[in-house]
């Protein structure tokens, strides 16, 4: 989620800025089209009377001439459409910094395609970083929540971007426990569908804010906690809990994204608990899974 490298000339920054400008253009065009549909073309009539002195009037009677004036898209007077605040803040932020998200544009586009179809929606992100403002902007009008392990980092981001909704999370695992924790995939209690708070599986996160458990999430991004060294918390419980939340929704489906699948934990745990059969796409280091509700159809196997 975080990138500490800075470059004087950053090609990714330029491309990302262009990407946001394209999104802004789409939003403005959609808004203008909606306005034109809500205000259909109108017809005004003008009646012109001609006197009896007109020799060309055979009936020698006053004549009424009707002229029509039609206005509307694309000839209607343009309305003033404001840029949504979340998009405006994102554009300014990424245009004035050379710190860019760690995900590539191709990886970001995988999630953006789903947000384009589902937003405004409920979007849960494990991790708070330089890409957080981007995710909130792409889900304009929806609810985007970030879960972060580092309290001091949360305070830094809140000072710069107070509009972002974030919560502190404590993880009780370490990457060096991953192999033992992976054995849970065969245990019945870890294949049972339930609210994570009452799950008997040791991989279920039970200490999240109540708001997280009470919302049905349309998208979940797992890009945290830290997982690049053996003493780090690792993403074992985050991946499992994301899959459990998706299965436990009342109906519908949840799109789950896991980043850094080039690493051992993200690779093995995403296939074990999100299921390879549910995977829809893999781009670079990002995997996209679509997990259906298991409550809507009783008896559905943990993995197809």
mmCIF file of C-alpha atoms in Angstrom:
data_model
loop_
_atom_site.group_PDB
_atom_site.id
_atom_site.type_symbol
_atom_site.label_atom_id
_atom_site.label_comp_id
_atom_site.label_asym_id
_atom_site.label_seq_id
_atom_site.Cartn_x
_atom_site.Cartn_y
_atom_site.Cartn_z
ATOM 1 C CA UNK A 1 0.000 0.000 0.000
ATOM 2 C CA UNK A 2 2.857 2.369 0.703
ATOM 3 C CA UNK A 3 5.691 3.472 -1.546
ATOM 4 C CA UNK A 4 8.764 5.189 -0.093
ATOM 5 C CA UNK A 5 10.623 5.800 -3.368
ATOM 6 C CA UNK A 6 10.371 9.196 -5.009
ATOM 7 C CA UNK A 7 11.531 10.085 -8.509
ATOM 8 C CA UNK A 8 11.905 13.554 -10.055
ATOM 9 C CA UNK A 9 10.280 12.330 -13.273
ATOM 10 C CA UNK A 10 7.690 9.689 -12.597
ATOM 11 C CA UNK A 11 6.088 8.072 -15.619
ATOM 12 C CA UNK A 12 3.574 6.250 -13.412
ATOM 13 C CA UNK A 13 2.479 9.593 -11.945
ATOM 14 C CA UNK A 14 1.836 11.030 -15.394
ATOM 15 C CA UNK A 15 -0.136 7.962 -16.474
ATOM 16 C CA UNK A 16 -2.114 7.917 -13.221
ATOM 17 C CA UNK A 17 -3.006 11.590 -13.608
ATOM 18 C CA UNK A 18 -4.219 10.928 -17.151
ATOM 19 C CA UNK A 19 -6.200 7.972 -15.802
ATOM 20 C CA UNK A 20 -8.018 10.221 -13.310
ATOM 21 C CA UNK A 21 -8.689 12.833 -15.955
ATOM 22 C CA UNK A 22 -10.331 10.128 -18.057
ATOM 23 C CA UNK A 23 -12.500 9.045 -15.098
ATOM 24 C CA UNK A 24 -13.457 12.682 -14.478
ATOM 25 C CA UNK A 25 -14.426 13.092 -18.144
ATOM 26 C CA UNK A 26 -16.657 10.009 -17.944
ATOM 27 C CA UNK A 27 -18.370 11.343 -14.791
ATOM 28 C CA UNK A 28 -19.001 14.756 -16.377
ATOM 29 C CA UNK A 29 -20.358 13.243 -19.604
ATOM 30 C CA UNK A 30 -22.679 10.925 -17.679
ATOM 31 C CA UNK A 31 -23.925 13.835 -15.577
ATOM 32 C CA UNK A 32 -24.635 15.988 -18.635
ATOM 33 C CA UNK A 33 -26.450 13.137 -20.347
ATOM 34 C CA UNK A 34 -28.591 12.640 -17.253
ATOM 35 C CA UNK A 35 -29.414 16.354 -17.181
ATOM 36 C CA UNK A 36 -30.477 16.340 -20.823
ATOM 37 C CA UNK A 37 -32.747 13.344 -20.249
ATOM 38 C CA UNK A 38 -34.383 14.973 -17.244
ATOM 39 C CA UNK A 39 -35.011 18.165 -19.294
ATOM 40 C CA UNK A 40 -36.370 16.997 -22.648
ATOM 41 C CA UNK A 41 -36.517 19.258 -25.676
ATOM 42 C CA UNK A 42 -39.319 21.771 -25.604
ATOM 43 C CA UNK A 43 -41.369 23.264 -28.403
ATOM 44 C CA UNK A 44 -42.421 26.898 -28.364
ATOM 45 C CA UNK A 45 -45.090 28.215 -30.678
ATOM 46 C CA UNK A 46 -45.316 31.718 -32.092
ATOM 47 C CA UNK A 47 -48.546 32.885 -33.672
ATOM 48 C CA UNK A 48 -48.246 35.588 -36.286
ATOM 49 C CA UNK A 49 -51.441 37.276 -37.513
ATOM 50 C CA UNK A 50 -51.749 38.711 -40.984
ATOM 51 C CA UNK A 51 -54.286 41.430 -41.688
ATOM 52 C CA UNK A 52 -56.989 41.424 -44.310
ATOM 53 C CA UNK A 53 -54.885 43.808 -46.343
ATOM 54 C CA UNK A 54 -52.749 40.840 -47.389
ATOM 55 C CA UNK A 55 -53.801 40.259 -51.001
ATOM 56 C CA UNK A 56 -52.448 36.715 -51.006
ATOM 57 C CA UNK A 57 -54.979 35.578 -48.453
ATOM 58 C CA UNK A 58 -57.739 34.080 -50.577
ATOM 59 C CA UNK A 59 -60.257 33.882 -47.746
ATOM 60 C CA UNK A 60 -59.575 37.452 -46.809
ATOM 61 C CA UNK A 61 -59.466 36.288 -43.186
ATOM 62 C CA UNK A 62 -56.779 36.727 -40.551
ATOM 63 C CA UNK A 63 -54.306 33.915 -40.808
ATOM 64 C CA UNK A 64 -52.311 32.285 -38.028
ATOM 65 C CA UNK A 65 -48.804 31.081 -38.845
ATOM 66 C CA UNK A 66 -47.139 28.703 -36.418
ATOM 67 C CA UNK A 67 -43.382 28.456 -36.172
ATOM 68 C CA UNK A 68 -41.622 25.857 -34.046
ATOM 69 C CA UNK A 69 -38.404 26.214 -32.125
ATOM 70 C CA UNK A 70 -36.942 23.073 -30.696
ATOM 71 C CA UNK A 71 -34.189 23.059 -28.141
ATOM 72 C CA UNK A 72 -32.488 20.331 -26.175
ATOM 73 C CA UNK A 73 -29.350 18.236 -26.285
ATOM 74 C CA UNK A 74 -27.028 18.970 -27.955
ATOM 75 C CA UNK A 75 -28.436 22.468 -28.503
ATOM 76 C CA UNK A 76 -29.634 23.170 -24.963
ATOM 77 C CA UNK A 77 -27.861 25.666 -22.765
ATOM 78 C CA UNK A 78 -25.016 23.812 -20.996
ATOM 79 C CA UNK A 79 -25.550 23.330 -17.302
ATOM 80 C CA UNK A 80 -22.760 23.895 -14.796
ATOM 81 C CA UNK A 81 -21.659 20.555 -13.346
ATOM 82 C CA UNK A 82 -19.306 20.575 -10.374
ATOM 83 C CA UNK A 83 -16.505 18.044 -10.063
ATOM 84 C CA UNK A 84 -17.327 15.640 -7.191
ATOM 85 C CA UNK A 85 -15.164 16.555 -4.151
ATOM 86 C CA UNK A 86 -13.623 13.085 -3.886
ATOM 87 C CA UNK A 87 -12.469 13.236 -7.506
ATOM 88 C CA UNK A 88 -11.238 16.807 -7.159
ATOM 89 C CA UNK A 89 -9.166 15.971 -4.074
ATOM 90 C CA UNK A 90 -7.705 12.902 -5.763
ATOM 91 C CA UNK A 91 -6.756 14.820 -8.897
ATOM 92 C CA UNK A 92 -5.055 17.566 -6.902
ATOM 93 C CA UNK A 93 -3.281 15.067 -4.660
ATOM 94 C CA UNK A 94 -1.842 12.908 -7.435
ATOM 95 C CA UNK A 95 -1.022 15.896 -9.626
ATOM 96 C CA UNK A 96 1.084 17.518 -6.893
ATOM 97 C CA UNK A 97 3.010 14.520 -5.535
ATOM 98 C CA UNK A 98 5.552 12.127 -6.979
ATOM 99 C CA UNK A 99 4.549 9.339 -4.570
ATOM 100 C CA UNK A 100 2.342 6.899 -6.451
ATOM 101 C CA UNK A 101 0.460 3.700 -5.530
ATOM 102 C CA UNK A 102 2.402 0.446 -5.624
ATOM 103 C CA UNK A 103 -0.135 -1.184 -7.900
ATOM 104 C CA UNK A 104 0.468 -0.758 -11.602
ATOM 105 C CA UNK A 105 -2.088 0.907 -13.856
ATOM 106 C CA UNK A 106 -3.015 -2.491 -15.310
ATOM 107 C CA UNK A 107 -3.591 -3.888 -11.812
ATOM 108 C CA UNK A 108 -5.626 -0.848 -10.775
ATOM 109 C CA UNK A 109 -7.733 -1.177 -13.932
ATOM 110 C CA UNK A 110 -8.918 -4.654 -12.859
ATOM 111 C CA UNK A 111 -10.611 -3.213 -9.767
ATOM 112 C CA UNK A 112 -11.657 -0.033 -11.576
ATOM 113 C CA UNK A 113 -13.686 -2.060 -14.092
ATOM 114 C CA UNK A 114 -15.693 -3.634 -11.275
ATOM 115 C CA UNK A 115 -16.149 -0.282 -9.512
ATOM 116 C CA UNK A 116 -17.363 1.249 -12.762
ATOM 117 C CA UNK A 117 -20.113 -1.367 -12.832
ATOM 118 C CA UNK A 118 -20.977 -1.497 -9.109
ATOM 119 C CA UNK A 119 -20.279 1.939 -7.653
ATOM 120 C CA UNK A 120 -21.584 3.595 -5.614
ATOM 121 C CA UNK A 121 -21.126 0.557 -3.396
ATOM 122 C CA UNK A 122 -19.578 -0.756 -0.175
ATOM 123 C CA UNK A 123 -15.819 -1.189 -0.589
ATOM 124 C CA UNK A 124 -13.614 -2.597 2.200
ATOM 125 C CA UNK A 125 -9.847 -2.208 1.897
ATOM 126 C CA UNK A 126 -7.296 -3.947 4.110
ATOM 127 C CA UNK A 127 -4.569 -1.311 4.164
ATOM 128 C CA UNK A 128 -4.245 2.467 4.191
ATOM 129 C CA UNK A 129 -1.727 4.017 1.839
ATOM 130 C CA UNK A 130 -0.924 6.311 -1.041
ATOM 131 C CA UNK A 131 -3.645 4.691 -3.155
ATOM 132 C CA UNK A 132 -6.448 5.147 -0.592
ATOM 133 C CA UNK A 133 -7.638 8.485 -1.956
ATOM 134 C CA UNK A 134 -7.796 6.920 -5.403
ATOM 135 C CA UNK A 135 -10.040 4.047 -4.244
ATOM 136 C CA UNK A 136 -12.380 6.453 -2.429
ATOM 137 C CA UNK A 137 -12.602 8.627 -5.553
ATOM 138 C CA UNK A 138 -13.308 5.682 -7.844
ATOM 139 C CA UNK A 139 -16.134 4.697 -5.488
ATOM 140 C CA UNK A 140 -17.610 8.214 -5.485
ATOM 141 C CA UNK A 141 -20.947 8.279 -3.650
ATOM 142 C CA UNK A 142 -20.313 4.910 -2.004
ATOM 143 C CA UNK A 143 -18.712 3.905 1.278
ATOM 144 C CA UNK A 144 -15.005 3.029 1.277
ATOM 145 C CA UNK A 145 -13.468 1.840 4.558
ATOM 146 C CA UNK A 146 -9.761 1.228 5.232
ATOM 147 C CA UNK A 147 -8.312 -1.106 7.889
ATOM 148 C CA UNK A 148 -4.748 -0.340 8.990
ATOM 149 C CA UNK A 149 -2.318 -1.978 11.441
ATOM 150 C CA UNK A 150 -0.144 1.113 12.122
ATOM 151 C CA UNK A 151 -1.733 3.729 14.393
ATOM 152 C CA UNK A 152 0.864 6.398 13.673
ATOM 153 C CA UNK A 153 0.375 5.926 9.935
ATOM 154 C CA UNK A 154 -3.387 6.376 10.355
ATOM 155 C CA UNK A 155 -2.777 9.704 12.109
ATOM 156 C CA UNK A 156 -0.464 10.878 9.330
ATOM 157 C CA UNK A 157 -3.010 10.063 6.635
ATOM 158 C CA UNK A 158 -5.895 11.596 8.606
ATOM 159 C CA UNK A 159 -4.059 14.911 8.827
ATOM 160 C CA UNK A 160 -3.588 14.983 5.063
ATOM 161 C CA UNK A 161 -6.851 13.318 4.017
ATOM 162 C CA UNK A 162 -9.429 13.697 6.829
ATOM 163 C CA UNK A 163 -12.291 12.568 4.564
ATOM 164 C CA UNK A 164 -11.039 8.966 4.465
ATOM 165 C CA UNK A 165 -12.762 6.503 6.831
ATOM 166 C CA UNK A 166 -10.134 4.318 8.495
ATOM 167 C CA UNK A 167 -9.849 2.055 11.550
ATOM 168 C CA UNK A 168 -6.979 0.538 13.493
ATOM 169 C CA UNK A 169 -6.697 -3.255 13.452
ATOM 170 C CA UNK A 170 -4.516 -5.557 15.562
ATOM 171 C CA UNK A 171 -3.253 -8.799 14.007
ATOM 172 C CA UNK A 172 -2.053 -11.668 16.217
ATOM 173 C CA UNK A 173 -0.279 -13.729 13.579
ATOM 174 C CA UNK A 174 3.176 -13.780 11.993
ATOM 175 C CA UNK A 175 4.313 -14.809 8.552
ATOM 176 C CA UNK A 176 6.472 -17.562 10.086
ATOM 177 C CA UNK A 177 3.237 -19.259 11.239
ATOM 178 C CA UNK A 178 1.765 -19.386 7.734
ATOM 179 C CA UNK A 179 2.479 -23.051 6.998
ATOM 180 C CA UNK A 180 0.796 -24.187 10.221
ATOM 181 C CA UNK A 181 -2.169 -21.859 9.685
ATOM 182 C CA UNK A 182 -2.641 -23.163 6.150
ATOM 183 C CA UNK A 183 -3.575 -26.550 7.642
ATOM 184 C CA UNK A 184 -6.887 -24.948 8.686
ATOM 185 C CA UNK A 185 -8.179 -25.336 5.126
ATOM 186 C CA UNK A 186 -9.063 -28.953 5.904
ATOM 187 C CA UNK A 187 -10.799 -28.253 9.214
ATOM 188 C CA UNK A 188 -14.581 -28.249 9.271
ATOM 189 C CA UNK A 189 -14.840 -25.180 11.512
ATOM 190 C CA UNK A 190 -12.917 -23.147 8.918
ATOM 191 C CA UNK A 191 -15.192 -24.271 6.101
ATOM 192 C CA UNK A 192 -18.380 -23.379 7.949
ATOM 193 C CA UNK A 193 -20.096 -20.148 6.870
ATOM 194 C CA UNK A 194 -20.888 -17.712 9.700
ATOM 195 C CA UNK A 195 -20.311 -14.226 11.012
ATOM 196 C CA UNK A 196 -16.537 -13.960 11.678
ATOM 197 C CA UNK A 197 -17.283 -12.858 15.242
ATOM 198 C CA UNK A 198 -18.749 -16.264 16.099
ATOM 199 C CA UNK A 199 -16.581 -18.410 13.844
ATOM 200 C CA UNK A 200 -14.626 -21.207 15.531
ATOM 201 C CA UNK A 201 -11.812 -20.945 12.993
ATOM 202 C CA UNK A 202 -8.611 -19.412 14.359
ATOM 203 C CA UNK A 203 -8.132 -17.521 11.103
ATOM 204 C CA UNK A 204 -11.290 -15.420 11.543
ATOM 205 C CA UNK A 205 -10.632 -11.831 12.599
ATOM 206 C CA UNK A 206 -12.837 -11.069 15.599
ATOM 207 C CA UNK A 207 -11.491 -7.696 16.703
ATOM 208 C CA UNK A 208 -12.603 -5.504 13.799
ATOM 209 C CA UNK A 209 -14.894 -2.505 14.392
ATOM 210 C CA UNK A 210 -18.574 -3.478 14.555
ATOM 211 C CA UNK A 211 -19.248 -1.357 11.441
ATOM 212 C CA UNK A 212 -17.166 -3.768 9.390
ATOM 213 C CA UNK A 213 -19.198 -6.839 10.377
ATOM 214 C CA UNK A 214 -22.575 -5.175 9.926
ATOM 215 C CA UNK A 215 -22.094 -4.137 6.282
ATOM 216 C CA UNK A 216 -22.397 -6.400 3.248
ATOM 217 C CA UNK A 217 -19.309 -5.539 1.229
ATOM 218 C CA UNK A 218 -19.553 -5.479 -2.557
ATOM 219 C CA UNK A 219 -15.778 -5.301 -3.007
ATOM 220 C CA UNK A 220 -12.946 -6.273 -0.666
ATOM 221 C CA UNK A 221 -9.311 -5.460 -1.375
ATOM 222 C CA UNK A 222 -6.599 -7.301 0.603
ATOM 223 C CA UNK A 223 -3.425 -5.240 0.331
ATOM 224 C CA UNK A 224 -2.391 -5.371 4.007
ATOM 225 C CA UNK A 225 -1.177 -6.021 6.636
ATOM 226 C CA UNK A 226 2.595 -6.091 6.170
ATOM 227 C CA UNK A 227 3.808 -9.403 4.861
ATOM 228 C CA UNK A 228 7.293 -9.075 3.401
ATOM 229 C CA UNK A 229 9.298 -10.494 6.347
ATOM 230 C CA UNK A 230 8.855 -13.448 8.691
ATOM 231 C CA UNK A 231 8.025 -11.384 11.787
ATOM 232 C CA UNK A 232 5.357 -9.337 9.988
ATOM 233 C CA UNK A 233 1.649 -10.082 10.673
ATOM 234 C CA UNK A 234 1.032 -11.461 7.172
ATOM 235 C CA UNK A 235 -2.266 -11.554 5.315
ATOM 236 C CA UNK A 236 -3.421 -15.030 6.311
ATOM 237 C CA UNK A 237 -6.324 -13.869 8.507
ATOM 238 C CA UNK A 238 -7.251 -10.968 6.226
ATOM 239 C CA UNK A 239 -7.625 -13.281 3.213
ATOM 240 C CA UNK A 240 -9.635 -15.850 5.151
ATOM 241 C CA UNK A 241 -11.936 -13.221 6.713
ATOM 242 C CA UNK A 242 -12.542 -11.561 3.343
ATOM 243 C CA UNK A 243 -13.703 -14.904 1.944
ATOM 244 C CA UNK A 244 -15.864 -15.590 5.002
ATOM 245 C CA UNK A 245 -17.587 -12.200 4.754
ATOM 246 C CA UNK A 246 -18.278 -12.788 1.073
ATOM 247 C CA UNK A 247 -19.821 -16.219 1.688
ATOM 248 C CA UNK A 248 -21.830 -14.989 4.680
ATOM 249 C CA UNK A 249 -23.656 -12.183 2.845
ATOM 250 C CA UNK A 250 -27.399 -12.703 2.555
ATOM 251 C CA UNK A 251 -27.450 -12.817 -1.237
ATOM 252 C CA UNK A 252 -25.500 -11.705 -4.276
ATOM 253 C CA UNK A 253 -21.741 -11.867 -4.658
ATOM 254 C CA UNK A 254 -18.565 -10.106 -3.522
ATOM 255 C CA UNK A 255 -15.541 -9.269 -5.648
ATOM 256 C CA UNK A 256 -12.355 -9.939 -3.668
ATOM 257 C CA UNK A 257 -8.932 -8.703 -4.772
ATOM 258 C CA UNK A 258 -5.613 -9.894 -3.344
ATOM 259 C CA UNK A 259 -2.414 -8.009 -4.087
ATOM 260 C CA UNK A 260 1.180 -9.300 -3.946
ATOM 261 C CA UNK A 261 0.268 -12.836 -5.036
ATOM 262 C CA UNK A 262 3.870 -13.299 -6.131
ATOM 263 C CA UNK A 263 4.579 -13.956 -2.435
ATOM 264 C CA UNK A 264 4.085 -17.354 -0.831
ATOM 265 C CA UNK A 265 1.347 -16.410 1.698
ATOM 266 C CA UNK A 266 -0.828 -14.430 -0.715
ATOM 267 C CA UNK A 267 -0.471 -17.119 -3.381
ATOM 268 C CA UNK A 268 -1.340 -20.145 -1.247
ATOM 269 C CA UNK A 269 -3.964 -18.598 1.033
ATOM 270 C CA UNK A 270 -5.892 -16.926 -1.785
ATOM 271 C CA UNK A 271 -6.263 -20.217 -3.648
ATOM 272 C CA UNK A 272 -6.990 -22.197 -0.458
ATOM 273 C CA UNK A 273 -9.658 -19.903 1.035
ATOM 274 C CA UNK A 274 -10.963 -17.833 -1.889
ATOM 275 C CA UNK A 275 -10.819 -20.855 -4.219
ATOM 276 C CA UNK A 276 -9.055 -21.093 -7.555
ATOM 277 C CA UNK A 277 -12.426 -21.906 -9.153
ATOM 278 C CA UNK A 278 -13.742 -18.498 -8.084
ATOM 279 C CA UNK A 279 -10.810 -16.644 -9.650
ATOM 280 C CA UNK A 280 -11.854 -14.405 -12.537
ATOM 281 C CA UNK A 281 -8.609 -12.696 -13.487
ATOM 282 C CA UNK A 282 -4.945 -12.386 -12.625
ATOM 283 C CA UNK A 283 -3.044 -9.290 -13.692
ATOM 284 C CA UNK A 284 0.543 -8.826 -12.580
ATOM 285 C CA UNK A 285 0.561 -9.336 -8.807
ATOM 286 C CA UNK A 286 -3.222 -8.943 -8.421
ATOM 287 C CA UNK A 287 -5.857 -11.695 -8.339
ATOM 288 C CA UNK A 288 -9.581 -11.080 -8.671
ATOM 289 C CA UNK A 289 -12.098 -13.551 -7.222
ATOM 290 C CA UNK A 290 -15.900 -13.395 -7.378
ATOM 291 C CA UNK A 291 -17.418 -15.237 -4.421
ATOM 292 C CA UNK A 292 -21.176 -15.885 -4.265
ATOM 293 C CA UNK A 293 -23.312 -15.912 -1.141
ATOM 294 C CA UNK A 294 -23.394 -19.355 0.498
ATOM 295 C CA UNK A 295 -26.415 -18.419 2.593
ATOM 296 C CA UNK A 296 -28.542 -17.863 -0.484
ATOM 297 C CA UNK A 297 -28.048 -21.483 -1.532
ATOM 298 C CA UNK A 298 -27.657 -23.919 1.338
ATOM 299 C CA UNK A 299 -25.367 -26.843 0.726
ATOM 300 C CA UNK A 300 -23.035 -24.964 -1.594
ATOM 301 C CA UNK A 301 -19.500 -26.436 -1.165
ATOM 302 C CA UNK A 302 -16.737 -24.247 0.263
ATOM 303 C CA UNK A 303 -15.012 -24.372 -3.107
ATOM 304 C CA UNK A 304 -16.790 -25.440 -6.340
#
